[in-house]
Every structure is written in C-alpha cells, then in structure tokens.
Coordinates of C-alpha atoms and ligand atoms in Angstrom, one line a residue:
X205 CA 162.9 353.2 131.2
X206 CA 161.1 351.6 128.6
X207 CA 161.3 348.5 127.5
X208 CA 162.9 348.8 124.2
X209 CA 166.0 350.7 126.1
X210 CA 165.9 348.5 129.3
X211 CA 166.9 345.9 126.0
X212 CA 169.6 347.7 124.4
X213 CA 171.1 348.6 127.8
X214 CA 171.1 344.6 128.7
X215 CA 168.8 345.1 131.4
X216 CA 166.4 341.9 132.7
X217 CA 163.1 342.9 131.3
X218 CA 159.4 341.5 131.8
X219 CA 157.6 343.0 129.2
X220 CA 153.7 343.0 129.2
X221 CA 151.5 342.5 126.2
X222 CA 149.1 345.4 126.0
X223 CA 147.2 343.8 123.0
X224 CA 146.7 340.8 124.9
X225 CA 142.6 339.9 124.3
X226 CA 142.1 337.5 126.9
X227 CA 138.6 336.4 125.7
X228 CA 138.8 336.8 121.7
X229 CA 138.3 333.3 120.5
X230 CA 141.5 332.0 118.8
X231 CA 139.5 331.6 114.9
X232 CA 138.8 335.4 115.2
X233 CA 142.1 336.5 115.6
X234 CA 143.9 335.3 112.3
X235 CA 141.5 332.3 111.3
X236 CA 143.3 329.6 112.5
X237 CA 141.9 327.4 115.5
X238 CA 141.8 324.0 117.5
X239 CA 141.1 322.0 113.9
X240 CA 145.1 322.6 112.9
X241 CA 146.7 321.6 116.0
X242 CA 143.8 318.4 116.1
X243 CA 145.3 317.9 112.1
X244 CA 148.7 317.9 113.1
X245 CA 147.7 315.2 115.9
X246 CA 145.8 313.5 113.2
X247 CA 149.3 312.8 111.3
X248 CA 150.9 311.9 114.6
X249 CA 148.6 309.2 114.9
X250 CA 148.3 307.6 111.3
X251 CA 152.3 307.5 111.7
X252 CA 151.9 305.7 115.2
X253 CA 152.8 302.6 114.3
X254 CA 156.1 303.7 111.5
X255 CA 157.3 305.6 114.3
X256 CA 157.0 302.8 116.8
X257 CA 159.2 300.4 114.2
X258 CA 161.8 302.8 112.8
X259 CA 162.5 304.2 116.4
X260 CA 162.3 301.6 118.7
X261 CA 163.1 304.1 122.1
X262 CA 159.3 304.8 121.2
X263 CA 158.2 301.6 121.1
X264 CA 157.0 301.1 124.5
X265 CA 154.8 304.1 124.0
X266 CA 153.4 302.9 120.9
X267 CA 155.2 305.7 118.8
X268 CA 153.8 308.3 121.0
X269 CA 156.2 311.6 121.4
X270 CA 155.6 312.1 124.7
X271 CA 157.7 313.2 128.0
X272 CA 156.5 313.6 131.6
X273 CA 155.1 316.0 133.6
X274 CA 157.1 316.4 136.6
X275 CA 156.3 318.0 140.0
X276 CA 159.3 319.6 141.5
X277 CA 158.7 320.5 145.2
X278 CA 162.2 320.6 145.7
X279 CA 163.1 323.2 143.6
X280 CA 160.7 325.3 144.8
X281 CA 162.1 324.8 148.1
X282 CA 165.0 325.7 147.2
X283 CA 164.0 329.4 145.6
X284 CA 161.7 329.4 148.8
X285 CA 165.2 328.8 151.0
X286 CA 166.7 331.9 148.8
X287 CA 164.0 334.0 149.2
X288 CA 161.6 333.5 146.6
X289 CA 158.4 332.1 148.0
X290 CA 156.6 330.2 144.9
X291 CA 152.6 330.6 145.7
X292 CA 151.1 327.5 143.9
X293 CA 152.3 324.1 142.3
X294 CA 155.4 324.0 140.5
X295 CA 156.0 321.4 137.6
X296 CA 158.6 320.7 135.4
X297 CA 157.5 319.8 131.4
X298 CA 160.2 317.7 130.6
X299 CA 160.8 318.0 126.8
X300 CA 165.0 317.6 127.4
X301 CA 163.7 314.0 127.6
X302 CA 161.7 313.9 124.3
X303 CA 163.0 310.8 122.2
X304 CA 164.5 311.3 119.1
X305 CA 165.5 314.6 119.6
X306 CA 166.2 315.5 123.2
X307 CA 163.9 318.6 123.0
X308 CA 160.8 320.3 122.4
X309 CA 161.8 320.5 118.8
X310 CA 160.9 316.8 118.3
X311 CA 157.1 317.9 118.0
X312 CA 157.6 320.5 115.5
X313 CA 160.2 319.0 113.7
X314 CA 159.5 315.8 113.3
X315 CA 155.8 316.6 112.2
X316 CA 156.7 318.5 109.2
X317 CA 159.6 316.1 107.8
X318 CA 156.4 313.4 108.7
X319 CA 154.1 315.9 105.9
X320 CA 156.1 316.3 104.0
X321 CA 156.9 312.5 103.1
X322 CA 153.1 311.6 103.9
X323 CA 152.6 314.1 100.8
X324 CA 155.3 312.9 98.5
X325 CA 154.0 309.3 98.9
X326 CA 150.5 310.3 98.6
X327 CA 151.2 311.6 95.5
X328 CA 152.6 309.1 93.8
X329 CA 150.0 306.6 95.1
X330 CA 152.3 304.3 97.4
X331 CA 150.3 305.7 100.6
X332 CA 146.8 305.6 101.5
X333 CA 145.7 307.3 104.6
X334 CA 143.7 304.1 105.7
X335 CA 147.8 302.0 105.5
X336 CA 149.3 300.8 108.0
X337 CA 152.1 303.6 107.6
X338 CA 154.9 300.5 109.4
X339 CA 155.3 300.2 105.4
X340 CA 157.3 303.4 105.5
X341 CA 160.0 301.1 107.4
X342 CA 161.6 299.7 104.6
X343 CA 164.0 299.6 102.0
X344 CA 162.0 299.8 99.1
X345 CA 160.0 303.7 100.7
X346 CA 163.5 304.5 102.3
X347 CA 165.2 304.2 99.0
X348 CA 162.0 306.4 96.9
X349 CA 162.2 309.0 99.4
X350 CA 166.4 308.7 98.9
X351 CA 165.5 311.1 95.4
X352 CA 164.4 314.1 97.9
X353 CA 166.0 316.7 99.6
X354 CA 165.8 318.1 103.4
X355 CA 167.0 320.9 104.2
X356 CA 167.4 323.6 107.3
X357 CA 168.5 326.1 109.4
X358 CA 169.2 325.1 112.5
X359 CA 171.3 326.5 115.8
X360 CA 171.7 322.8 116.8
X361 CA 168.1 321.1 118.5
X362 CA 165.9 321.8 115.4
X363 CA 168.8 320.0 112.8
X364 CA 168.7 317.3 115.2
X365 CA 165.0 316.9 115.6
X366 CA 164.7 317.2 111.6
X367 CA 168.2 315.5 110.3
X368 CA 167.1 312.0 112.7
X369 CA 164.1 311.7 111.3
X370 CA 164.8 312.7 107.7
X371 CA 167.6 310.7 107.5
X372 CA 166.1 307.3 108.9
X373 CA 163.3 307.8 106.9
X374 CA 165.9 308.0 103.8
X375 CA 165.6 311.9 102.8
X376 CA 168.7 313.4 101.9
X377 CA 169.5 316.1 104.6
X378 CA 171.5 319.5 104.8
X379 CA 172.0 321.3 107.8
X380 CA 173.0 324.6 108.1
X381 CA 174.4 325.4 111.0
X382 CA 175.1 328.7 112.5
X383 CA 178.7 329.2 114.1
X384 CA 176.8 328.9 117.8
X385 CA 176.2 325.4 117.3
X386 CA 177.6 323.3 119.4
X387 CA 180.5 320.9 118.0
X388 CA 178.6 317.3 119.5
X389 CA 175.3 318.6 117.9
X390 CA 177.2 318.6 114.5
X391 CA 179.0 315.5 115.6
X392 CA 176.1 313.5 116.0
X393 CA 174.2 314.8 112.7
X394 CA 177.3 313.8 110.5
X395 CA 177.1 310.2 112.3
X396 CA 173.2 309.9 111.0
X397 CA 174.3 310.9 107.6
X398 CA 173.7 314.3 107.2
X399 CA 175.9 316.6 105.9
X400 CA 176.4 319.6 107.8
X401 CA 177.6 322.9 106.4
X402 CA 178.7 325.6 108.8
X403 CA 178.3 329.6 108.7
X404 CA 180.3 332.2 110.5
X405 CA 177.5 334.4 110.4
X406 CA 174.6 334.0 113.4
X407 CA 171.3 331.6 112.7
X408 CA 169.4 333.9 109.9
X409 CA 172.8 333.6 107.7
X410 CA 172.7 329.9 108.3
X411 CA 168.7 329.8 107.4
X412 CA 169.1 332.5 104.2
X413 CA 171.9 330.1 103.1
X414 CA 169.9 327.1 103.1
X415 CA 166.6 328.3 101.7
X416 CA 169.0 329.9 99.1
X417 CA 170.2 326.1 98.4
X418 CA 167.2 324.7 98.5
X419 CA 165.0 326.7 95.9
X420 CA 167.5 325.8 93.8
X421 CA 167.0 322.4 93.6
X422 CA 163.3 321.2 92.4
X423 CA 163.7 317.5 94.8
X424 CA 164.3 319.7 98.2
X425 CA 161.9 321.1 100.9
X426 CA 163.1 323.3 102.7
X427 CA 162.2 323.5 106.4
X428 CA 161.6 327.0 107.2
X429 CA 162.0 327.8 111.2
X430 CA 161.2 331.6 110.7
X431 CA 157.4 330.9 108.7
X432 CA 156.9 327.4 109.2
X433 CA 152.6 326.8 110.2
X434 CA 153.9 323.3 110.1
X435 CA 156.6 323.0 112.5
X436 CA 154.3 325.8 114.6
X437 CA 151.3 323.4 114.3
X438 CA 153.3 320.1 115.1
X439 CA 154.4 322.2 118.2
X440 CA 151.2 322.6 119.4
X441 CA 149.9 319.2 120.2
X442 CA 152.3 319.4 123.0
X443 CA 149.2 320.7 124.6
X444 CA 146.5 318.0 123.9
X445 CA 149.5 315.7 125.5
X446 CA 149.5 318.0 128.0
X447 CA 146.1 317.7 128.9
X448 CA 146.1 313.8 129.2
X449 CA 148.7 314.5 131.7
X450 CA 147.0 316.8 133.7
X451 CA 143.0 314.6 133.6
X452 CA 145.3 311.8 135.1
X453 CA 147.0 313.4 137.7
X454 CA 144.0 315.5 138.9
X455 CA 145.4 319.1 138.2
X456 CA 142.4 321.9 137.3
X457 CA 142.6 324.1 135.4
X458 CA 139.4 326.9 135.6
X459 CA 138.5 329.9 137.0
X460 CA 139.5 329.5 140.1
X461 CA 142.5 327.4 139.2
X462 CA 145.1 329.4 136.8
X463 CA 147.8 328.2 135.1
X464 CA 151.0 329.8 134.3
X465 CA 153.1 328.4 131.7
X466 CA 157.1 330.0 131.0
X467 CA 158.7 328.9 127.8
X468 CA 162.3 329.5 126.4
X469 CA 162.0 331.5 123.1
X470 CA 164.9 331.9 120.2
X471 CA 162.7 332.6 116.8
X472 CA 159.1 332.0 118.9
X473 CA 157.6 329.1 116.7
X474 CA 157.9 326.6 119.7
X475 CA 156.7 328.4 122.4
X476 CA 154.5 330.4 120.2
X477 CA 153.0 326.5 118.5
X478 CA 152.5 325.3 122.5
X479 CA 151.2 328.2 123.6
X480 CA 148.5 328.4 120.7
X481 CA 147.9 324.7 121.3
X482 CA 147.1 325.8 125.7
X483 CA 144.9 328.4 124.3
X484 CA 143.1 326.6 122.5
X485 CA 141.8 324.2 125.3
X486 CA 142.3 326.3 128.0
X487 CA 141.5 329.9 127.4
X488 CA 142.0 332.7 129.2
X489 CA 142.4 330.4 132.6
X490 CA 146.4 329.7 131.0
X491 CA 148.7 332.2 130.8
X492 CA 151.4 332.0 128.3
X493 CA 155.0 333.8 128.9
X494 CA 158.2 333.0 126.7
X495 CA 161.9 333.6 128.4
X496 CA 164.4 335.3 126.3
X497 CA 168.3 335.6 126.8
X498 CA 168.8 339.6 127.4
X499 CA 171.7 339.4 124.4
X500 CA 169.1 337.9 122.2
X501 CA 165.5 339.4 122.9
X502 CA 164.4 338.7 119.5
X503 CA 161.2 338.1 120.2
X504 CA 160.4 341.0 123.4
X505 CA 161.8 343.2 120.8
X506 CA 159.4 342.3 117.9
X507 CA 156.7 342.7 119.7
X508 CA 157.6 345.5 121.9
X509 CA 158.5 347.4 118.9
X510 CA 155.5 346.8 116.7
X511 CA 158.1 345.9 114.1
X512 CA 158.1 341.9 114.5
X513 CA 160.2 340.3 112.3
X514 CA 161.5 343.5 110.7
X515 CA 163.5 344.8 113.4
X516 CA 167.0 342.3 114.8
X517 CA 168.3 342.7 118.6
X518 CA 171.9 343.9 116.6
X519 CA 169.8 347.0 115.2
X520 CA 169.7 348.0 118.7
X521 CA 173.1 346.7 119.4
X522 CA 173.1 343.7 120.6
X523 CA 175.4 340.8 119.9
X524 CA 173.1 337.9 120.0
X525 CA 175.9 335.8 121.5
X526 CA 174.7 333.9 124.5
X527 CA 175.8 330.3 126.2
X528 CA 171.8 329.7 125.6
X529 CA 172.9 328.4 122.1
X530 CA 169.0 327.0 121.3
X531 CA 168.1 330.7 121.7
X532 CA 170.7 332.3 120.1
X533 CA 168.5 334.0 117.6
X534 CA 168.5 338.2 116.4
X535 CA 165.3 337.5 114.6
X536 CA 161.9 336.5 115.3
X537 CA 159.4 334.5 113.3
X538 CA 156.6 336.9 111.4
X539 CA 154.3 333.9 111.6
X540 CA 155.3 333.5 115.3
X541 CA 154.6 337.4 116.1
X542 CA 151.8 337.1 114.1
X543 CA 149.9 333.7 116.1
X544 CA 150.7 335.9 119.6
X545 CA 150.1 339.3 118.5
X546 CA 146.9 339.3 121.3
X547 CA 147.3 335.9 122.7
X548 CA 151.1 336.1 124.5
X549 CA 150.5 337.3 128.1
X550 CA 154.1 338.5 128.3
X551 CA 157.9 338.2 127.5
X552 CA 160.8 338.5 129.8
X553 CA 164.9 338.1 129.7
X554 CA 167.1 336.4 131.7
X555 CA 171.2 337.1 131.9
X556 CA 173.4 334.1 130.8
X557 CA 175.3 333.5 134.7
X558 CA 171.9 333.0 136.1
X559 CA 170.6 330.2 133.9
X560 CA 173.7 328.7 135.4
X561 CA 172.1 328.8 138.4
X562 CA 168.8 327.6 138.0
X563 CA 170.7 324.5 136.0
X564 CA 173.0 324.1 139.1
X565 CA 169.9 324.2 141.4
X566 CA 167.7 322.0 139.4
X567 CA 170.3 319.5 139.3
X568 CA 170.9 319.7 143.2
X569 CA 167.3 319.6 144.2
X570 CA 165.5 317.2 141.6
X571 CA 169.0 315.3 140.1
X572 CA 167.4 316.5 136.2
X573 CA 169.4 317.7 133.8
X574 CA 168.6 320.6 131.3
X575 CA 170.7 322.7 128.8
X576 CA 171.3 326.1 129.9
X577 CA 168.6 327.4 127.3
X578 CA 165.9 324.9 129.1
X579 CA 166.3 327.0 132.3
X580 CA 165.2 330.2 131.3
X581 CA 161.8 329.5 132.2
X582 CA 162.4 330.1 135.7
X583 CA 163.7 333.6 136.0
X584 CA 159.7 334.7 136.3
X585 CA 160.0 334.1 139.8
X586 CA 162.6 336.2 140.6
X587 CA 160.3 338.7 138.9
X588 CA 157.6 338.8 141.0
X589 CA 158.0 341.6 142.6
X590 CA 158.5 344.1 139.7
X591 CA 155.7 346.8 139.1
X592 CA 155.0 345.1 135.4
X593 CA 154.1 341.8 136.8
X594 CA 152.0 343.0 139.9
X595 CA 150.1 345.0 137.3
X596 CA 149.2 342.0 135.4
X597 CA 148.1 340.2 138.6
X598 CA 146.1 343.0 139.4
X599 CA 144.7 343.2 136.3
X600 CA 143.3 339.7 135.8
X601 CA 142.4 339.8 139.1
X602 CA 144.6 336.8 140.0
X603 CA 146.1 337.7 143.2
X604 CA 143.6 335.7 145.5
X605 CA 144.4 332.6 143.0
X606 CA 148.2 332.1 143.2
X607 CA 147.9 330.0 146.0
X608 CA 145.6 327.7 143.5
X609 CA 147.9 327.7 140.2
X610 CA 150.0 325.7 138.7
X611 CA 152.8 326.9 137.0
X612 CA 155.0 325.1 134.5
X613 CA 158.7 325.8 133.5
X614 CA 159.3 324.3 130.0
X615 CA 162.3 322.2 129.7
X616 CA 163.0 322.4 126.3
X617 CA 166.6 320.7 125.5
X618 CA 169.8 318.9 126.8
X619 CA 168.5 315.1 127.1
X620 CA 171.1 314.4 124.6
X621 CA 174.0 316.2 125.5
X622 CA 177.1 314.1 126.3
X623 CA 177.8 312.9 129.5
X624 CA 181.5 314.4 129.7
X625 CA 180.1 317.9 128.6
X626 CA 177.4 318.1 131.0
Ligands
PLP1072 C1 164.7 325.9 119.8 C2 164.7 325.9 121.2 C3 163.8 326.7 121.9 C4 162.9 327.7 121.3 O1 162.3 327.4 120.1 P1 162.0 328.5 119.0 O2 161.1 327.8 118.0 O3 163.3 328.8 118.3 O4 161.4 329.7 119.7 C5 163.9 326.6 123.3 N1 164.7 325.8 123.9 C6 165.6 325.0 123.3 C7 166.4 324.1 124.1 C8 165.6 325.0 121.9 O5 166.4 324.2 121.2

C-alpha cells in the first residue's frame, strides 16, 4: 500500500524521504545555513542577563534555556524485556523540563517575542546592542513595550512559550486557541494576563483568526507558527546546546558513530528548526526523523504528497483529533516542508493508545514525566523491522554501526502540566 493510503486508512506508517541528499551542504539547498541558527544564538546571549532577572527559575544558569540530556538504560530495558532490542545508546532530550514554557517551544518562541522587542527598542533608540539588556526589566521598557501587540495561534505549548514571555516583558498578548487546547493551558495564560480567545474550529482556524486580528491593527506582530524563519531559527540552537552536551559527556558523533534523532511533529517548525540546527554541525553522520499522530500526519502527508502545505490530513479524511493535543495539526508549515525537502531522513505515525504506553513505561522505568505528544518519538523502535526502515539502513550502509549510535527521543512538553491531571 502506499503511503498516502496506508494514511487515510489510519495505518502506522514510516515513510522514507527519497529526496533526501545526504551530502548537499545546507547553503545550497535554499540559501540558508549555520550563520542564522549562530544569529539566533547571538540574541539569546545579548538577552542573557534580562532573562536571568525577569525569570529567576533561569537564574542559576545565567539565563541560559537549557534542559538535560538524559541517558535512559532503563527504558530501553524495558522495550528490550518486550521484545524490542534497542542496538546503541538511548537518551532522552528533556525539553518537558525547559523553563518558562515546559517544552521545546521555549526556544522558538521565546526567541521571536525576544526580536521582536529587541527591534522595537532598537528603533526607537532605547537599546544598543553593546546594553546590558537587564534594563529591559523594568517599569519604565515594560510600560513602552505595553503600546504593542502579540498575538498567536496556538494548540496550547506555543501560547504558553510566547504569552509568558510577552506578557512579563509588558506586550499585550492574544491567544488563539484551537478547541484541542487543553483547559489548564488556557487557565494558566489568563493568570499571566493574556487574554485568550477560543475557536471551535481545529488549529489553522485558530491561526487564520489571529493573523486576521492582527493585520488589523498597525501596534501587533503577529507570531506566525505555519511561516515563521524566526521561531524555526530560535528552534535550532537547540542543537549548538546540544553539542555542549554531548563534548562534556564524551558522546561521538562521526562516521563510525551515527546518531539518530526522533522528534514529535504538529506543523514541523520545531522539529524541522532542530533538525536544521543537527545538520548543520553534524551532517550526514545525524539522522533526523519526526513522529506524527496517524489522525494528524500533516506533515508525512505534505511531503509524501509533493503538495506540502497545500494538501490537510481532512482532504484525505482524517479527523485531526488526537489525545496528542501539541500535535494536533491538519496542516504543515510551507517554510517547514520547504527547510527538509532533502534534509528530513524520514517521517513515521504512531496511534494515540500506544503513546499511552511509552508514557506509562517512561514513567515506570526512569520516574520522568512527559505529555502524551512528547512520547511519540519512540514508536521508531517498534519499527525496526519494517521493509522501509531496513532499506534505509541498507542504504547508508549503517547496519554494522547500530551497535555505535546514539539515538535520541525528543521530549518536547508536559513539564508544566498539573500535578492532579497527570
Ligand atoms: C508544538 C509541539 C511539538 C511540535 O512542534 P511543531 O513546531 O508544531 O512541529 C511537539 N511536541 C510538543 C509537546 C509540542 O507542544
């Protein structure tokens, strides 16, 4: 069956990228390269020490967005005790633990709300880039950027990564939320100050809406998840953190040494910014493959089809409903589809009850928790023994390898889900 009607019949699908170019350098691909992710780092830095003050969780680092790398021998135990024999290390990135927003969306999201005020205050001469940017803590800058406008789209993570940081750097925010969002997530925004507006409709209804509002209104930016190069560049100095991590703890990454790296995907600018961000520094020695729920395949189905971000998963008949609210998205990014055109090794999908599993079995085995979207990552191993990923094996001429890799599961949300809901 092909993999366009393994989709639309809701079957689990790994789907291999035949444009994948393993050795095209990233510049000649669609001109952009290492100097945007090192740009977006850039800003992180010149805002070390305003981030530091206004969120003191980060304080201790130094303002530094950062979460740990986390070996987990006992999960992989565990699938090895079902029947799934994991050949190489197996780590945990732990963005659920991310501060300010409890997912990987704090790297994306937080660097473009951080441009965009770096911008407005450049502009009118309050900011130089040689400040100490801890001036950005107070009333006087708080009440300025007060006159401005945020707004966004958001199934839940993306509102909180943006609303947060918008909001305690004055910005009035708008959220709007599509009817899968959870109640706490709207809860929580409304406490900060934002004001949340809800849509029946799924997550592009909720985005249309607010860059409908937006353009209205000459004092708002709107943050736009399905083109954004800023929230996709922000994403991707996950992977200079990334690489600290790895120098320190002795983990090689060459020819000899693959590494295997499964993100969670809803409209593909988070995966798509990390995995762009891993290319960059490690090549064709990292391979990149984003998890999908099989009632929302947005992304497989772009680039499956050819058609990107003009074809939905309902235009094939899905519902797009799936307890995986951070990826309950029908459409992908065209900037996204664009970036991974030949870069993504692969996609696959993953069926709601089993995420369940992998959350019940990471909580057993390591005692971490992760939203049911955070989990999808793992379904690849129970994968391995279909014809599309021995193919891929084959055809890199990774077999003799495995047993040298590293593989990392992305563990993109949940750090701040209640307690009681958990
Ligand atoms: C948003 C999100 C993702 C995927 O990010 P996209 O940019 O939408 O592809 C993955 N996991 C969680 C928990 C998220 O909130």
């Amino acid at each position: 069956m092909d993999t366009i009607n393994r989709l639309k019949n809701i079957k689990e699908t790994l789907w291999i990228n035949p444009n994948y170019h393993e050795t095209k350098p990233l510049e000649k691909i669609n001109g952009f390269g290492y100097v945007y992710t090192k740009a977006a780092q850039n800003r992180f830095m010149r805002f070390l020490p305003y981030i530091a003050s206004a969120f003191p969780e980060t304080a201790e680092k130094k303002g530094v967005i950062e979460s740990q790398l986390i070996e987990i021998d006992n999960m992989k135990q565990l699938f090895n005790e079902n029947g799934t024999y994991i050949k190489g290390n197996l780590f945990l990135k732990d963005d659920a633990r991310l501060p300010i927003a409890g997912s990987v969306k704090a790297r994306g999201g937080i660097h473009e709300v951080l441009k965009i005020a770096e911008s407005i205050l450049q502009h009118e001469k309050m900011l130089q880039p040689t400040d100490n940017y801890s001036i950005i803590n107070s009333d006087e800058f708080r009440e300025f950027l007060g006159r401005y406008t945020i707004q966004v789209g958001s199934t839940g993570n993306l509102g909180i990564s943006i609303g947060r940081t918008a909001a305690r750097m004055g910005f009035k925010v708008i959220v709007h939320m599509s009817s899968d969002a959870r109640q706490w997530k709207k809860d929580l925004l409304r406490s900060e100050g934002a004001t949340v507006k809800e849509y029946d409709g799924d997550y592009s209804e909720a985005v249309k809406n607010g860059r409908m509002e937006s353009e209205a209104d000459p004092n708002s930016f709107f943050i736009d998840d399905e083109n954004s190069q800023d929230l996709f560049f922000g994403y991707s100095t996950a992977a200079l953190r990334l690489k600290v991590q790895f120098n320190k703890a002795g983990i090689i990454v060459d020819d000899e040494h693959p590494m295997f790296v499964y993100i969670p995907c809803g409209v593909g600018g988070a995966p798509g910014g990390i995995t762009f961000g891993l290319k960059t520094l490690y090549g064709k020695n990292v391979h990149c493959f984003f998890a999908e729920p099989t009632e929302a395949p947005c992304f497989t189905l772009g680039m499956a089809s050819g058609k990107y971000n003009e074809i939905c998963v309902q235009d094939i008949g899905l519902s797009g409903k799936t307890a995986a609210d951070g990826l309950a998205v029908g459409r992908a990014s065209a900037f996204a589809c664009n970036m991974m055109k030949e870069v993504l090794s692969g996609t696959f999908t993953v069926e709601d009850k089993q995420l369940a599993v992998y959350q019940n079995n990471l909580m057993e085995s390591e005692g971490i928790y992760l939203e049911p979207s955070a989990c999808a990552g793992f379904h690849i191993f129970n994968m391995q023994n279909s014809d599309e990923w021995k193919t891929y094996i084959n055809a890199h001429e990774l077999g003799d390898k495995l047993e040298n890799s590293t593989h990392i599961v992305w563990g993109t949300g949940g750090g701040l889900v209640p307690e009681n809901l958990r």
